[in-house]
Amino acid sequence: MEEIQKQDIRKLSLAELEAFFLSHGEKKFRAKQVYEWLWNKSLKNFDDMSNISLSTREMLKSHFTINHIRVDLMQHSEDGTIKNAVKLYDDKIVESVLIPTSKRITACVSSQVGCSLDCNFCATARLKRMRNLNPDEIYDQVVAIKEEAETYFQRPLTNIVFMGMGEPLLNYANVLAAIDKITSPEGLGMAARRITLSTVGVTKMIRKMADDGVKFNLAVSLHSAINETRSRLMPINDSNPIEELGEALKYWYQKTGRKVTYEYVIWDGVNDDERHAKALAKFCKIIPSKVNIIQYNPIDEGEFRQAKQEAVDMYVKILESQGIIAKVRKSRGQDIDAACGQLANKNEVAEI
């Protein structure tokens, strides 16, 4: 408990760290050295700050802690996917995933412990939302996967997607602060264009992102462009209906000039007919966009079943006939419950 009660040093800005050092009779430049250890070199403890004197390190330890995450369980899929059960400083658990392909290695990271949005097809939605992740906890997930990419694949991390547990736009300030550390030259120095934030479509926050001039990419978990169907799948559609979502996305494109990716699952007997495919094609015309048709990953023996291949082919044909790019994405990591919609802390660490 003593460690938790100390302030996490990573909550301090560089200016605040400089003020701390000056108030303790230290040189101002020490703050920049420590800041570099924390964010550029991703250090997990004060003792390894080799260019900081022992007395200064002891002084830092007496005032601060570094609440870094721990990967308590790492599961390896047959297809190379790695799923991490990440233990936070307060012993709560989230999951993150390394997804390898021939051209890239992607980190799929979580933004909340649990989720509050109740999407009926998603395992994470069955967990109550316990809290938002702090910026350093999001950053640490990326660092862990970066290290795993280098260790297990001898390749660099190339992409980051906010598609793990939670709704990123309901933890907006912390997600943006984490992305700032990930993209900053003083941090990991990754390009913003390599980052994609996925949302269920919180329209007010999509507009705010546009106003804030963010540089990363936007994906929308859509699954139907018909209100009745989408509300059945995703209750948030009741307060953020398709029409409002379309207007928010127009605003996004006017402000940023960047196309949107729609994530779309086709379910047997739910949205697998021509009416739904044509509604999607019409919605895609609102702004430049592309569609990722995602394989459904069952979470139990419930009502949702993967659509037949003929329905998938029908969707692709209709979308492509309208000049819309449509890619069918095969899910990765299904054997370790690491695929889209499957992150639900079904592991012994969470059970303990």
PDB file of N, CA, C and O in Angstrom, residues 3 53 98 191 200 218 229 248 250 253 263 265 271 297 310 336 350:
ATOM      1  N   GLU A   3       3.544   1.829  -1.600  1.00  0.00           N
ATOM      2  CA  GLU A   3       3.934   2.173  -2.955  1.00  0.00           C
ATOM      3  C   GLU A   3       2.787   2.833  -3.702  1.00  0.00           C
ATOM      4  O   GLU A   3       2.974   3.774  -4.453  1.00  0.00           O
ATOM      5  N   SER A  53      22.606  10.228  -9.892  1.00  0.00           N
ATOM      6  CA  SER A  53      23.358   9.830  -8.697  1.00  0.00           C
ATOM      7  C   SER A  53      22.508   8.990  -7.758  1.00  0.00           C
ATOM      8  O   SER A  53      21.275   9.078  -7.761  1.00  0.00           O
ATOM      9  N   LEU A  98      -0.784  -8.969 -29.427  1.00  0.00           N
ATOM     10  CA  LEU A  98       0.171  -8.782 -30.522  1.00  0.00           C
ATOM     11  C   LEU A  98      -0.326  -9.590 -31.704  1.00  0.00           C
ATOM     12  O   LEU A  98      -0.547 -10.804 -31.598  1.00  0.00           O
ATOM     13  N   ALA A 191       4.829   6.991 -35.572  1.00  0.00           N
ATOM     14  CA  ALA A 191       4.058   7.918 -36.403  1.00  0.00           C
ATOM     15  C   ALA A 191       2.569   7.785 -36.085  1.00  0.00           C
ATOM     16  O   ALA A 191       2.038   6.676 -35.956  1.00  0.00           O
ATOM     17  N   VAL A 200     -17.376   2.804 -31.109  1.00  0.00           N
ATOM     18  CA  VAL A 200     -18.710   2.345 -31.485  1.00  0.00           C
ATOM     19  C   VAL A 200     -19.526   3.471 -32.101  1.00  0.00           C
ATOM     20  O   VAL A 200     -20.624   3.241 -32.599  1.00  0.00           O
ATOM     21  N   LEU A 218      -9.222   6.890 -37.796  1.00  0.00           N
ATOM     22  CA  LEU A 218     -10.492   6.596 -37.134  1.00  0.00           C
ATOM     23  C   LEU A 218     -11.154   5.379 -37.778  1.00  0.00           C
ATOM     24  O   LEU A 218     -11.261   5.285 -39.003  1.00  0.00           O
ATOM     25  N   THR A 229     -31.716  -2.513 -36.661  1.00  0.00           N
ATOM     26  CA  THR A 229     -30.769  -3.615 -36.486  1.00  0.00           C
ATOM     27  C   THR A 229     -29.607  -3.189 -35.603  1.00  0.00           C
ATOM     28  O   THR A 229     -29.195  -3.921 -34.698  1.00  0.00           O
ATOM     29  N   ALA A 248     -21.715  13.374 -37.880  1.00  0.00           N
ATOM     30  CA  ALA A 248     -20.450  13.518 -37.155  1.00  0.00           C
ATOM     31  C   ALA A 248     -19.273  13.117 -38.028  1.00  0.00           C
ATOM     32  O   ALA A 248     -18.202  13.743 -37.988  1.00  0.00           O
ATOM     33  N   LYS A 250     -19.196  13.267 -41.345  1.00  0.00           N
ATOM     34  CA  LYS A 250     -19.005  14.354 -42.323  1.00  0.00           C
ATOM     35  C   LYS A 250     -18.141  15.455 -41.719  1.00  0.00           C
ATOM     36  O   LYS A 250     -17.238  15.991 -42.367  1.00  0.00           O
ATOM     37  N   TYR A 253     -14.522  14.406 -41.570  1.00  0.00           N
ATOM     38  CA  TYR A 253     -13.838  14.466 -42.871  1.00  0.00           C
ATOM     39  C   TYR A 253     -13.583  15.911 -43.300  1.00  0.00           C
ATOM     40  O   TYR A 253     -12.531  16.226 -43.854  1.00  0.00           O
ATOM     41  N   GLU A 263     -15.766  -1.099 -39.466  1.00  0.00           N
ATOM     42  CA  GLU A 263     -15.632  -2.504 -39.086  1.00  0.00           C
ATOM     43  C   GLU A 263     -17.028  -3.112 -39.095  1.00  0.00           C
ATOM     44  O   GLU A 263     -17.969  -2.554 -38.511  1.00  0.00           O
ATOM     45  N   VAL A 265     -19.292  -6.822 -39.021  1.00  0.00           N
ATOM     46  CA  VAL A 265     -19.480  -8.271 -38.904  1.00  0.00           C
ATOM     47  C   VAL A 265     -20.832  -8.618 -39.516  1.00  0.00           C
ATOM     48  O   VAL A 265     -21.822  -7.903 -39.299  1.00  0.00           O
ATOM     49  N   ASN A 271     -28.072  -9.549 -40.299  1.00  0.00           N
ATOM     50  CA  ASN A 271     -27.788  -8.479 -41.259  1.00  0.00           C
ATOM     51  C   ASN A 271     -27.185  -9.055 -42.540  1.00  0.00           C
ATOM     52  O   ASN A 271     -26.380  -8.403 -43.198  1.00  0.00           O
ATOM     53  N   ASN A 297     -16.367 -13.975 -34.104  1.00  0.00           N
ATOM     54  CA  ASN A 297     -15.726 -14.888 -33.167  1.00  0.00           C
ATOM     55  C   ASN A 297     -16.707 -15.212 -32.050  1.00  0.00           C
ATOM     56  O   ASN A 297     -16.983 -14.356 -31.204  1.00  0.00           O
ATOM     57  N   GLU A 310     -21.788 -17.181 -48.742  1.00  0.00           N
ATOM     58  CA  GLU A 310     -22.525 -16.528 -49.821  1.00  0.00           C
ATOM     59  C   GLU A 310     -22.932 -15.106 -49.439  1.00  0.00           C
ATOM     60  O   GLU A 310     -22.939 -14.193 -50.273  1.00  0.00           O
ATOM     61  N   ILE A 336      -6.946 -18.775 -28.503  1.00  0.00           N
ATOM     62  CA  ILE A 336      -6.609 -18.278 -27.168  1.00  0.00           C
ATOM     63  C   ILE A 336      -7.547 -17.125 -26.777  1.00  0.00           C
ATOM     64  O   ILE A 336      -7.219 -16.309 -25.915  1.00  0.00           O
ATOM     65  N   ALA A 350      -6.931 -13.804 -14.128  1.00  0.00           N
ATOM     66  CA  ALA A 350      -8.135 -13.062 -13.772  1.00  0.00           C
ATOM     67  C   ALA A 350      -8.981 -13.844 -12.769  1.00  0.00           C
ATOM     68  O   ALA A 350      -9.577 -13.284 -11.862  1.00  0.00           O
TER      69      ALA A 350
END
